PDB file of C-alpha atoms in Angstrom:
ATOM      1  CA  UNK V 113     -37.646  98.843  49.415  1.00  0.00           C
ATOM      2  CA  UNK V 114     -39.954  98.317  46.558  1.00  0.00           C
ATOM      3  CA  UNK V 115     -43.921  98.410  47.086  1.00  0.00           C
ATOM      4  CA  UNK V 116     -46.230  96.745  44.694  1.00  0.00           C
ATOM      5  CA  UNK V 117     -49.976  96.974  45.189  1.00  0.00           C
ATOM      6  CA  UNK V 118     -52.409  94.347  43.479  1.00  0.00           C
ATOM      7  CA  UNK V 119     -56.088  94.690  43.443  1.00  0.00           C
ATOM      8  CA  UNK V 120     -57.629  91.564  44.955  1.00  0.00           C
ATOM      9  CA  UNK V 121     -60.879  91.069  42.458  1.00  0.00           C
ATOM     10  CA  UNK V 122     -63.319  88.934  44.401  1.00  0.00           C
ATOM     11  CA  UNK V 123     -64.343  87.542  40.934  1.00  0.00           C
ATOM     12  CA  UNK V 124     -60.994  85.860  40.757  1.00  0.00           C
ATOM     13  CA  UNK V 125     -59.095  85.680  43.991  1.00  0.00           C
ATOM     14  CA  UNK V 126     -56.843  83.147  42.761  1.00  0.00           C
ATOM     15  CA  UNK V 127     -55.757  85.012  40.017  1.00  0.00           C
ATOM     16  CA  UNK V 128     -54.934  87.796  42.204  1.00  0.00           C
ATOM     17  CA  UNK V 129     -52.841  85.643  44.313  1.00  0.00           C
ATOM     18  CA  UNK V 130     -50.935  84.386  41.174  1.00  0.00           C
ATOM     19  CA  UNK V 131     -50.244  87.951  40.318  1.00  0.00           C
ATOM     20  CA  UNK V 132     -47.418  87.796  43.174  1.00  0.00           C
ATOM     21  CA  UNK V 133     -45.440  85.740  40.795  1.00  0.00           C
ATOM     22  CA  UNK V 134     -45.563  88.806  38.408  1.00  0.00           C
ATOM     23  CA  UNK V 135     -44.665  90.999  41.499  1.00  0.00           C
ATOM     24  CA  UNK V 136     -41.479  88.861  42.120  1.00  0.00           C
ATOM     25  CA  UNK V 137     -40.534  88.964  38.484  1.00  0.00           C
ATOM     26  CA  UNK V 138     -40.622  92.440  38.145  1.00  0.00           C
ATOM     27  CA  UNK V 139     -38.356  93.074  40.965  1.00  0.00           C
ATOM     28  CA  UNK V 140     -36.128  90.363  40.545  1.00  0.00           C
ATOM     29  CA  UNK V 141     -33.586  90.622  43.339  1.00  0.00           C
ATOM     30  CA  UNK V 142     -34.836  93.650  44.712  1.00  0.00           C
ATOM     31  CA  UNK V 143     -36.391  93.993  48.062  1.00  0.00           C
ATOM     32  CA  UNK V 144     -40.074  94.505  47.894  1.00  0.00           C
ATOM     33  CA  UNK V 145     -43.290  94.073  49.881  1.00  0.00           C
ATOM     34  CA  UNK V 146     -46.353  93.365  48.245  1.00  0.00           C
ATOM     35  CA  UNK V 147     -49.859  95.072  49.064  1.00  0.00           C
ATOM     36  CA  UNK V 148     -53.325  93.363  48.465  1.00  0.00           C
ATOM     37  CA  UNK V 149     -56.116  95.781  48.282  1.00  0.00           C
ATOM     38  CA  UNK V 150     -59.327  94.148  49.456  1.00  0.00           C
ATOM     39  CA  UNK V 151     -62.523  95.839  49.415  1.00  0.00           C
ATOM     40  CA  UNK V 152     -65.345  95.476  52.591  1.00  0.00           C
ATOM     41  CA  UNK V 153     -64.072  91.843  53.110  1.00  0.00           C
ATOM     42  CA  UNK V 154     -65.007  90.656  49.837  1.00  0.00           C
ATOM     43  CA  UNK V 155     -63.015  87.344  50.248  1.00  0.00           C
ATOM     44  CA  UNK V 156     -61.455  85.883  53.590  1.00  0.00           C
ATOM     45  CA  UNK V 157     -58.258  87.231  54.175  1.00  0.00           C
ATOM     46  CA  UNK V 158     -56.740  84.383  55.623  1.00  0.00           C
ATOM     47  CA  UNK V 159     -56.578  83.063  52.189  1.00  0.00           C
ATOM     48  CA  UNK V 160     -54.593  85.931  51.161  1.00  0.00           C
ATOM     49  CA  UNK V 161     -51.558  84.940  53.766  1.00  0.00           C
ATOM     50  CA  UNK V 162     -49.330  85.225  50.669  1.00  0.00           C
ATOM     51  CA  UNK V 163     -49.065  89.199  50.382  1.00  0.00           C
ATOM     52  CA  UNK V 164     -46.993  90.932  53.125  1.00  0.00           C
ATOM     53  CA  UNK V 165     -49.853  93.359  53.629  1.00  0.00           C
ATOM     54  CA  UNK V 166     -53.582  93.080  53.097  1.00  0.00           C
ATOM     55  CA  UNK V 167     -55.054  96.741  53.149  1.00  0.00           C
ATOM     56  CA  UNK V 168     -58.641  96.136  54.470  1.00  0.00           C
ATOM     57  CA  UNK V 169     -60.854  98.846  52.787  1.00  0.00           C
ATOM     58  CA  UNK V 170     -63.978  99.325  54.960  1.00  0.00           C
ATOM     59  CA  UNK V 171     -66.560 101.655  53.792  1.00  0.00           C
ATOM     60  CA  UNK V 172     -69.749 100.124  52.989  1.00  0.00           C
ATOM     61  CA  UNK V 173     -70.802 102.867  50.167  1.00  0.00           C
ATOM     62  CA  UNK V 174     -67.978 101.466  48.318  1.00  0.00           C
ATOM     63  CA  UNK V 175     -68.861  98.456  45.849  1.00  0.00           C
ATOM     64  CA  UNK V 176     -66.448  96.564  44.265  1.00  0.00           C
ATOM     65  CA  UNK V 177     -68.290  96.532  41.108  1.00  0.00           C
ATOM     66  CA  UNK V 178     -67.962 100.285  40.710  1.00  0.00           C
ATOM     67  CA  UNK V 179     -65.085 101.200  38.784  1.00  0.00           C
ATOM     68  CA  UNK V 180     -65.338 105.160  39.481  1.00  0.00           C
ATOM     69  CA  UNK V 181     -65.365 104.791  43.167  1.00  0.00           C
ATOM     70  CA  UNK V 182     -62.677 102.099  43.252  1.00  0.00           C
ATOM     71  CA  UNK V 183     -60.471 104.123  40.949  1.00  0.00           C
ATOM     72  CA  UNK V 184     -60.688 107.233  43.618  1.00  0.00           C
ATOM     73  CA  UNK V 185     -59.876 104.659  46.735  1.00  0.00           C
ATOM     74  CA  UNK V 186     -56.676 103.334  44.672  1.00  0.00           C
ATOM     75  CA  UNK V 187     -55.654 106.764  43.937  1.00  0.00           C
ATOM     76  CA  UNK V 188     -55.857 107.573  47.642  1.00  0.00           C
ATOM     77  CA  UNK V 189     -53.577 104.567  48.259  1.00  0.00           C
ATOM     78  CA  UNK V 190     -51.066 105.434  45.805  1.00  0.00           C
ATOM     79  CA  UNK V 191     -50.734 108.838  47.430  1.00  0.00           C
ATOM     80  CA  UNK V 192     -50.247 107.502  50.908  1.00  0.00           C
ATOM     81  CA  UNK V 193     -47.632 104.640  49.787  1.00  0.00           C
ATOM     82  CA  UNK V 194     -46.163 105.656  46.770  1.00  0.00           C
ATOM     83  CA  UNK V 195     -46.044 102.181  45.124  1.00  0.00           C
ATOM     84  CA  UNK V 196     -43.478 101.439  42.520  1.00  0.00           C
ATOM     85  CA  UNK V 197     -45.567  99.507  40.731  1.00  0.00           C
ATOM     86  CA  UNK V 198     -49.873  98.725  40.719  1.00  0.00           C
ATOM     87  CA  UNK V 199     -51.133  95.265  39.250  1.00  0.00           C
ATOM     88  CA  UNK V 200     -54.474  94.582  38.217  1.00  0.00           C
ATOM     89  CA  UNK V 201     -56.019  91.442  37.166  1.00  0.00           C
ATOM     90  CA  UNK V 202     -57.367  91.320  33.522  1.00  0.00           C
ATOM     91  CA  UNK V 203     -60.946  90.282  34.665  1.00  0.00           C
ATOM     92  CA  UNK V 204     -63.966  91.938  33.813  1.00  0.00           C
ATOM     93  CA  UNK V 205     -63.882  94.474  36.257  1.00  0.00           C
ATOM     94  CA  UNK V 206     -60.293  94.792  36.026  1.00  0.00           C
ATOM     95  CA  UNK V 207     -60.558  95.856  32.468  1.00  0.00           C
ATOM     96  CA  UNK V 208     -62.805  98.668  33.865  1.00  0.00           C
ATOM     97  CA  UNK V 209     -60.483  99.630  36.431  1.00  0.00           C
ATOM     98  CA  UNK V 210     -57.098  99.632  35.111  1.00  0.00           C
ATOM     99  CA  UNK V 211     -57.319 102.254  32.290  1.00  0.00           C
ATOM    100  CA  UNK V 212     -59.202 104.725  34.502  1.00  0.00           C
ATOM    101  CA  UNK V 213     -56.668 104.454  37.218  1.00  0.00           C
ATOM    102  CA  UNK V 214     -53.612 104.831  34.827  1.00  0.00           C
ATOM    103  CA  UNK V 215     -55.415 108.269  33.222  1.00  0.00           C
ATOM    104  CA  UNK V 216     -55.707 109.132  36.924  1.00  0.00           C
ATOM    105  CA  UNK V 217     -52.079 108.651  37.876  1.00  0.00           C
ATOM    106  CA  UNK V 218     -50.921 109.839  34.388  1.00  0.00           C
ATOM    107  CA  UNK V 219     -48.716 106.841  33.602  1.00  0.00           C
ATOM    108  CA  UNK V 220     -49.012 104.567  30.876  1.00  0.00           C
ATOM    109  CA  UNK V 221     -50.705 101.104  31.101  1.00  0.00           C
ATOM    110  CA  UNK V 222     -49.785  97.879  29.589  1.00  0.00           C
ATOM    111  CA  UNK V 223     -52.842  95.478  29.527  1.00  0.00           C
ATOM    112  CA  UNK V 224     -53.161  91.703  29.437  1.00  0.00           C
ATOM    113  CA  UNK V 225     -49.717  91.188  29.965  1.00  0.00           C
ATOM    114  CA  UNK V 226     -48.607  87.291  29.936  1.00  0.00           C
ATOM    115  CA  UNK V 227     -45.125  87.371  30.148  1.00  0.00           C
ATOM    116  CA  UNK V 228     -42.037  89.259  31.881  1.00  0.00           C
ATOM    117  CA  UNK V 229     -38.558  89.935  30.198  1.00  0.00           C
ATOM    118  CA  UNK V 230     -35.799  91.771  31.777  1.00  0.00           C
ATOM    119  CA  UNK V 231     -33.399  93.024  28.867  1.00  0.00           C
ATOM    120  CA  UNK V 232     -30.503  94.501  30.683  1.00  0.00           C
ATOM    121  CA  UNK V 233     -31.902  97.416  32.518  1.00  0.00           C
ATOM    122  CA  UNK V 234     -34.913  97.514  30.752  1.00  0.00           C
ATOM    123  CA  UNK V 235     -38.217  95.820  31.875  1.00  0.00           C
ATOM    124  CA  UNK V 236     -40.408  94.403  28.912  1.00  0.00           C
ATOM    125  CA  UNK V 237     -43.771  93.454  29.395  1.00  0.00           C
ATOM    126  CA  UNK V 238     -45.329  91.245  26.773  1.00  0.00           C
ATOM    127  CA  UNK V 239     -48.878  91.268  25.660  1.00  0.00           C
ATOM    128  CA  UNK V 240     -50.889  90.109  22.768  1.00  0.00           C
ATOM    129  CA  UNK V 241     -51.358  92.581  19.661  1.00  0.00           C
ATOM    130  CA  UNK V 242     -53.443  92.868  16.748  1.00  0.00           C
ATOM    131  CA  UNK V 243     -56.320  90.751  17.823  1.00  0.00           C
ATOM    132  CA  UNK V 244     -53.738  88.196  19.235  1.00  0.00           C
ATOM    133  CA  UNK V 245     -51.659  87.929  15.899  1.00  0.00           C
ATOM    134  CA  UNK V 246     -48.500  88.953  17.697  1.00  0.00           C
ATOM    135  CA  UNK V 247     -47.049  89.253  20.832  1.00  0.00           C
ATOM    136  CA  UNK V 248     -45.630  92.466  21.614  1.00  0.00           C
ATOM    137  CA  UNK V 249     -42.831  93.558  23.887  1.00  0.00           C
ATOM    138  CA  UNK V 250     -43.236  97.007  25.527  1.00  0.00           C
ATOM    139  CA  UNK V 251     -40.501  98.440  27.363  1.00  0.00           C
ATOM    140  CA  UNK V 252     -41.509 100.508  30.548  1.00  0.00           C
ATOM    141  CA  UNK V 253     -40.335 103.630  31.685  1.00  0.00           C
ATOM    142  CA  UNK V 254     -38.801 104.205  35.331  1.00  0.00           C
ATOM    143  CA  UNK V 255     -41.382 106.507  36.219  1.00  0.00           C
ATOM    144  CA  UNK V 256     -43.498 105.383  38.941  1.00  0.00           C
ATOM    145  CA  UNK V 257     -45.987 103.366  39.429  1.00  0.00           C
ATOM    146  CA  UNK V 258     -45.556 100.880  36.584  1.00  0.00           C
ATOM    147  CA  UNK V 259     -49.075  99.705  35.747  1.00  0.00           C
ATOM    148  CA  UNK V 260     -50.273  96.623  34.086  1.00  0.00           C
ATOM    149  CA  UNK V 261     -53.124  94.210  33.941  1.00  0.00           C
ATOM    150  CA  UNK V 262     -52.349  90.563  33.851  1.00  0.00           C
ATOM    151  CA  UNK V 263     -53.979  87.953  32.011  1.00  0.00           C
ATOM    152  CA  UNK V 264     -55.670  85.406  34.205  1.00  0.00           C
ATOM    153  CA  UNK V 265     -54.344  81.761  34.517  1.00  0.00           C
ATOM    154  CA  UNK V 266     -50.870  82.586  32.821  1.00  0.00           C
ATOM    155  CA  UNK V 267     -48.658  82.871  36.001  1.00  0.00           C
ATOM    156  CA  UNK V 268     -48.098  80.152  38.704  1.00  0.00           C
ATOM    157  CA  UNK V 269     -47.210  81.397  42.316  1.00  0.00           C
ATOM    158  CA  UNK V 270     -44.984  79.227  44.333  1.00  0.00           C
ATOM    159  CA  UNK V 271     -47.166  79.014  47.543  1.00  0.00           C
ATOM    160  CA  UNK V 272     -45.434  79.835  50.745  1.00  0.00           C
ATOM    161  CA  UNK V 273     -47.337  77.783  53.984  1.00  0.00           C
ATOM    162  CA  UNK V 274     -45.640  79.645  56.570  1.00  0.00           C
ATOM    163  CA  UNK V 275     -46.277  83.147  55.642  1.00  0.00           C
ATOM    164  CA  UNK V 276     -48.930  85.153  57.452  1.00  0.00           C
ATOM    165  CA  UNK V 277     -49.989  88.849  55.964  1.00  0.00           C
ATOM    166  CA  UNK V 278     -50.243  92.056  58.171  1.00  0.00           C
ATOM    167  CA  UNK V 279     -53.544  93.676  58.077  1.00  0.00           C
ATOM    168  CA  UNK V 280     -53.825  97.349  57.458  1.00  0.00           C
ATOM    169  CA  UNK V 281     -57.387  98.708  58.125  1.00  0.00           C
ATOM    170  CA  UNK V 282     -58.246 101.597  55.908  1.00  0.00           C
ATOM    171  CA  UNK V 283     -61.094 104.092  55.970  1.00  0.00           C
ATOM    172  CA  UNK V 284     -60.937 105.750  52.823  1.00  0.00           C
ATOM    173  CA  UNK V 285     -61.667 109.485  52.072  1.00  0.00           C
ATOM    174  CA  UNK V 286     -64.370 111.129  50.319  1.00  0.00           C
ATOM    175  CA  UNK V 287     -64.966 109.368  46.955  1.00  0.00           C
ATOM    176  CA  UNK V 288     -66.906 109.842  43.996  1.00  0.00           C
ATOM    177  CA  UNK V 289     -69.644 106.924  43.240  1.00  0.00           C
ATOM    178  CA  UNK V 290     -70.435 105.918  39.816  1.00  0.00           C
ATOM    179  CA  UNK V 291     -73.981 105.609  38.653  1.00  0.00           C
ATOM    180  CA  UNK V 292     -73.837 101.836  38.395  1.00  0.00           C
ATOM    181  CA  UNK V 293     -76.609 100.083  40.247  1.00  0.00           C
ATOM    182  CA  UNK V 294     -76.652  96.191  40.686  1.00  0.00           C
ATOM    183  CA  UNK V 295     -80.395  95.378  40.155  1.00  0.00           C
ATOM    184  CA  UNK V 296     -79.877  91.608  40.223  1.00  0.00           C
ATOM    185  CA  UNK V 297     -77.313  88.282  39.842  1.00  0.00           C
ATOM    186  CA  UNK V 298     -78.299  86.065  37.063  1.00  0.00           C
ATOM    187  CA  UNK V 299     -76.761  82.536  37.300  1.00  0.00           C
ATOM    188  CA  UNK V 300     -74.319  81.618  34.190  1.00  0.00           C
ATOM    189  CA  UNK V 301     -75.473  78.849  32.335  1.00  0.00           C
ATOM    190  CA  UNK V 302     -72.269  77.346  32.089  1.00  0.00           C
ATOM    191  CA  UNK V 303     -71.617  75.273  35.421  1.00  0.00           C
ATOM    192  CA  UNK V 304     -67.783  74.848  34.985  1.00  0.00           C
ATOM    193  CA  UNK V 305     -65.038  77.025  34.709  1.00  0.00           C
ATOM    194  CA  UNK V 306     -62.557  76.053  31.886  1.00  0.00           C
ATOM    195  CA  UNK V 307     -59.606  77.646  33.468  1.00  0.00           C
ATOM    196  CA  UNK V 308     -60.089  74.791  36.163  1.00  0.00           C
ATOM    197  CA  UNK V 309     -60.846  72.031  33.854  1.00  0.00           C
ATOM    198  CA  UNK V 310     -58.465  68.979  33.629  1.00  0.00           C
ATOM    199  CA  UNK V 311     -59.620  67.769  30.271  1.00  0.00           C
ATOM    200  CA  UNK V 312     -60.919  69.785  27.666  1.00  0.00           C
ATOM    201  CA  UNK V 313     -62.549  68.735  24.259  1.00  0.00           C
ATOM    202  CA  UNK V 314     -62.308  71.848  22.345  1.00  0.00           C
ATOM    203  CA  UNK V 315     -64.007  72.564  18.981  1.00  0.00           C
ATOM    204  CA  UNK V 316     -63.236  75.062  16.129  1.00  0.00           C
ATOM    205  CA  UNK V 317     -64.064  75.939  12.838  1.00  0.00           C
ATOM    206  CA  UNK V 318     -63.946  72.188  11.572  1.00  0.00           C
ATOM    207  CA  UNK V 319     -66.794  71.283  13.919  1.00  0.00           C
ATOM    208  CA  UNK V 320     -68.940  74.259  12.970  1.00  0.00           C
ATOM    209  CA  UNK V 321     -71.543  71.857  11.104  1.00  0.00           C
ATOM    210  CA  UNK V 322     -72.008  69.963  14.211  1.00  0.00           C
ATOM    211  CA  UNK V 323     -70.705  71.449  17.525  1.00  0.00           C
ATOM    212  CA  UNK V 324     -73.119  69.509  19.377  1.00  0.00           C
ATOM    213  CA  UNK V 325     -71.545  66.368  18.721  1.00  0.00           C
ATOM    214  CA  UNK V 326     -68.244  67.905  20.627  1.00  0.00           C
ATOM    215  CA  UNK V 327     -70.373  68.101  23.891  1.00  0.00           C
ATOM    216  CA  UNK V 328     -71.409  64.239  23.515  1.00  0.00           C
ATOM    217  CA  UNK V 329     -67.980  63.118  23.160  1.00  0.00           C
ATOM    218  CA  UNK V 330     -66.820  65.331  26.165  1.00  0.00           C
ATOM    219  CA  UNK V 331     -69.611  63.540  28.285  1.00  0.00           C
ATOM    220  CA  UNK V 332     -68.069  60.313  27.505  1.00  0.00           C
ATOM    221  CA  UNK V 333     -64.584  61.242  28.489  1.00  0.00           C
ATOM    222  CA  UNK V 334     -65.809  63.327  31.572  1.00  0.00           C
ATOM    223  CA  UNK V 335     -64.550  66.281  30.217  1.00  0.00           C
ATOM    224  CA  UNK V 336     -65.664  69.680  29.811  1.00  0.00           C
ATOM    225  CA  UNK V 337     -66.158  71.766  26.179  1.00  0.00           C
ATOM    226  CA  UNK V 338     -64.221  74.533  25.390  1.00  0.00           C
ATOM    227  CA  UNK V 339     -64.241  76.277  21.771  1.00  0.00           C
ATOM    228  CA  UNK V 340     -62.338  78.740  19.705  1.00  0.00           C
ATOM    229  CA  UNK V 341     -63.599  82.288  18.601  1.00  0.00           C
ATOM    230  CA  UNK V 342     -65.010  80.952  15.424  1.00  0.00           C
ATOM    231  CA  UNK V 343     -67.456  78.857  17.162  1.00  0.00           C
ATOM    232  CA  UNK V 344     -68.423  81.554  19.605  1.00  0.00           C
ATOM    233  CA  UNK V 345     -68.867  84.403  16.539  1.00  0.00           C
ATOM    234  CA  UNK V 346     -71.357  81.904  14.768  1.00  0.00           C
ATOM    235  CA  UNK V 347     -73.208  81.614  17.906  1.00  0.00           C
ATOM    236  CA  UNK V 348     -72.808  77.634  18.380  1.00  0.00           C
ATOM    237  CA  UNK V 349     -71.392  78.326  22.001  1.00  0.00           C
ATOM    238  CA  UNK V 350     -71.558  80.157  25.126  1.00  0.00           C
ATOM    239  CA  UNK V 351     -68.728  83.027  25.069  1.00  0.00           C
ATOM    240  CA  UNK V 352     -67.607  81.717  28.670  1.00  0.00           C
ATOM    241  CA  UNK V 353     -65.852  78.614  26.855  1.00  0.00           C
ATOM    242  CA  UNK V 354     -63.763  80.440  24.633  1.00  0.00           C
ATOM    243  CA  UNK V 355     -60.169  79.783  24.380  1.00  0.00           C
ATOM    244  CA  UNK V 356     -57.623  82.389  23.095  1.00  0.00           C
ATOM    245  CA  UNK V 357     -56.648  86.026  23.365  1.00  0.00           C
ATOM    246  CA  UNK V 358     -60.172  87.349  23.378  1.00  0.00           C
ATOM    247  CA  UNK V 359     -61.205  84.381  25.773  1.00  0.00           C
ATOM    248  CA  UNK V 360     -59.923  82.483  28.546  1.00  0.00           C
ATOM    249  CA  UNK V 361     -56.595  80.988  29.133  1.00  0.00           C
ATOM    250  CA  UNK V 362     -56.457  77.216  30.238  1.00  0.00           C
ATOM    251  CA  UNK V 363     -54.303  74.862  31.738  1.00  0.00           C
ATOM    252  CA  UNK V 364     -55.785  71.490  31.550  1.00  0.00           C
ATOM    253  CA  UNK V 365     -54.020  67.889  31.763  1.00  0.00           C
ATOM    254  CA  UNK V 366     -55.216  67.254  28.247  1.00  0.00           C
ATOM    255  CA  UNK V 367     -56.733  69.564  25.740  1.00  0.00           C
ATOM    256  CA  UNK V 368     -58.244  67.806  22.426  1.00  0.00           C
ATOM    257  CA  UNK V 369     -58.124  70.235  19.747  1.00  0.00           C
ATOM    258  CA  UNK V 370     -60.839  69.260  17.204  1.00  0.00           C
ATOM    259  CA  UNK V 371     -60.811  71.271  14.052  1.00  0.00           C
ATOM    260  CA  UNK V 372     -58.801  73.866  15.096  1.00  0.00           C
ATOM    261  CA  UNK V 373     -56.163  75.593  13.112  1.00  0.00           C
ATOM    262  CA  UNK V 374     -54.222  77.325  16.034  1.00  0.00           C
ATOM    263  CA  UNK V 375     -53.909  80.804  14.965  1.00  0.00           C
ATOM    264  CA  UNK V 376     -51.731  82.692  17.715  1.00  0.00           C
ATOM    265  CA  UNK V 377     -54.710  84.329  19.120  1.00  0.00           C
ATOM    266  CA  UNK V 378     -56.125  80.947  20.195  1.00  0.00           C
ATOM    267  CA  UNK V 379     -52.711  79.612  20.994  1.00  0.00           C
ATOM    268  CA  UNK V 380     -52.284  82.604  23.180  1.00  0.00           C
ATOM    269  CA  UNK V 381     -54.897  81.032  25.497  1.00  0.00           C
ATOM    270  CA  UNK V 382     -52.832  77.984  26.128  1.00  0.00           C
ATOM    271  CA  UNK V 383     -50.660  77.637  28.979  1.00  0.00           C
ATOM    272  CA  UNK V 384     -48.534  74.772  30.642  1.00  0.00           C
ATOM    273  CA  UNK V 385     -50.714  72.194  29.170  1.00  0.00           C
ATOM    274  CA  UNK V 386     -49.375  68.877  29.484  1.00  0.00           C
ATOM    275  CA  UNK V 387     -50.989  66.890  26.524  1.00  0.00           C
ATOM    276  CA  UNK V 388     -52.514  68.319  23.423  1.00  0.00           C
ATOM    277  CA  UNK V 389     -54.325  66.003  20.709  1.00  0.00           C
ATOM    278  CA  UNK V 390     -54.865  67.559  17.946  1.00  0.00           C
ATOM    279  CA  UNK V 391     -57.282  66.384  15.033  1.00  0.00           C
ATOM    280  CA  UNK V 392     -57.259  68.510  11.757  1.00  0.00           C
ATOM    281  CA  UNK V 393     -57.529  67.653   8.019  1.00  0.00           C
ATOM    282  CA  UNK V 394     -54.172  69.769   7.510  1.00  0.00           C
ATOM    283  CA  UNK V 395     -51.501  68.185   9.388  1.00  0.00           C
ATOM    284  CA  UNK V 396     -49.341  71.318   8.678  1.00  0.00           C
ATOM    285  CA  UNK V 397     -51.817  73.395  10.762  1.00  0.00           C
ATOM    286  CA  UNK V 398     -50.086  75.546  13.433  1.00  0.00           C
ATOM    287  CA  UNK V 399     -51.852  73.666  16.519  1.00  0.00           C
ATOM    288  CA  UNK V 400     -50.174  70.383  15.155  1.00  0.00           C
ATOM    289  CA  UNK V 401     -46.909  71.490  15.968  1.00  0.00           C
ATOM    290  CA  UNK V 402     -47.426  72.042  19.427  1.00  0.00           C
ATOM    291  CA  UNK V 403     -49.484  68.770  19.811  1.00  0.00           C
ATOM    292  CA  UNK V 404     -48.363  65.533  21.277  1.00  0.00           C
ATOM    293  CA  UNK V 405     -50.559  63.285  18.953  1.00  0.00           C
ATOM    294  CA  UNK V 406     -51.922  64.673  15.565  1.00  0.00           C
ATOM    295  CA  UNK V 407     -54.635  63.008  13.988  1.00  0.00           C
ATOM    296  CA  UNK V 408     -55.052  63.729  10.134  1.00  0.00           C
ATOM    297  CA  UNK V 409     -58.514  63.858   9.406  1.00  0.00           C
ATOM    298  CA  UNK V 410     -62.012  65.236   9.594  1.00  0.00           C
ATOM    299  CA  UNK V 411     -62.459  66.202  13.192  1.00  0.00           C
ATOM    300  CA  UNK V 412     -66.190  65.366  13.133  1.00  0.00           C
ATOM    301  CA  UNK V 413     -65.615  62.027  11.721  1.00  0.00           C
ATOM    302  CA  UNK V 414     -63.032  61.199  14.405  1.00  0.00           C
ATOM    303  CA  UNK V 415     -65.603  62.464  17.109  1.00  0.00           C
ATOM    304  CA  UNK V 416     -68.131  60.130  15.752  1.00  0.00           C
ATOM    305  CA  UNK V 417     -65.516  56.964  15.498  1.00  0.00           C
ATOM    306  CA  UNK V 418     -64.380  57.728  18.881  1.00  0.00           C
ATOM    307  CA  UNK V 419     -67.684  58.107  20.427  1.00  0.00           C
ATOM    308  CA  UNK V 420     -68.790  54.945  18.647  1.00  0.00           C
ATOM    309  CA  UNK V 421     -65.601  53.120  20.169  1.00  0.00           C
ATOM    310  CA  UNK V 422     -66.319  54.299  23.732  1.00  0.00           C
ATOM    311  CA  UNK V 423     -69.780  52.833  23.620  1.00  0.00           C
ATOM    312  CA  UNK V 424     -68.328  49.472  22.346  1.00  0.00           C
ATOM    313  CA  UNK V 425     -66.233  49.096  25.269  1.00  0.00           C
ATOM    314  CA  UNK V 426     -68.668  50.116  27.533  1.00  0.00           C
ATOM    315  CA  UNK V 427     -71.171  47.690  26.096  1.00  0.00           C
ATOM    316  CA  UNK V 428     -68.295  44.813  26.421  1.00  0.00           C
ATOM    317  CA  UNK V 429     -67.961  45.718  29.969  1.00  0.00           C
ATOM    318  CA  UNK V 430     -71.600  45.208  30.671  1.00  0.00           C
TER     319      UNK V 430
END
């Protein structure tokens, strides 16, 4: 019986649940049990019923923002259960935890995994490489545990409504506390999460001169705004709305790509999108080959004309 441990990050509990699809793809036809590591009831156990077991770690001195302490506890769990795989969501905290734990366990780490392949007896983990310009397939060795972090919002898990997890209470042994102290929590200026958006109006280099127009169009379409890395690097938008390999992975019903060329590092952030509309002066841009509708032309001019048309229709209604 194979055993797989998933770290449940309160920053994105849904992603931790989706990792169960990764567990299933890794072990395929093999019998396996999934274990979720939960610290101090940081989220409701009832919402984690898809796991076979929830290890409910209880110690008030253990903080889920302290990678030093959590690494110690995760190492203790691996010694106790001898896991075949340990999978960590590639959240902000997960990216601190995963490499520390891999070094502690003397195993390799494949970070930001977006796809699982089986080539004969070999397990291949696919991840973006060279700033997302290529996708690299990494063959893992048989040594336990296989360790990987998984990019958010990439895998979809088929929920089993009638399943219920068995809860295992666990009191960790001595662990070293890091020097991180939480002083306050600052609210994010962005009131939405682009990973949950149904409609995204996304601006790229072609909208750099007047990115604010994108926001006005999004409001008229009851949509949210996202952006490519070029917009973020030029200080035109908050990094929380960046789509791509170094940003977030999105799955809206409609994605309107304005002035976005579609470099592989951006495309890496597009998964399971129903409809893509691309507006670009270059109809041969990579994003166009992925799109359902392509408009050849200047993105900002398109935004202005579409906004005017929406206003005209509203005036006629009134």
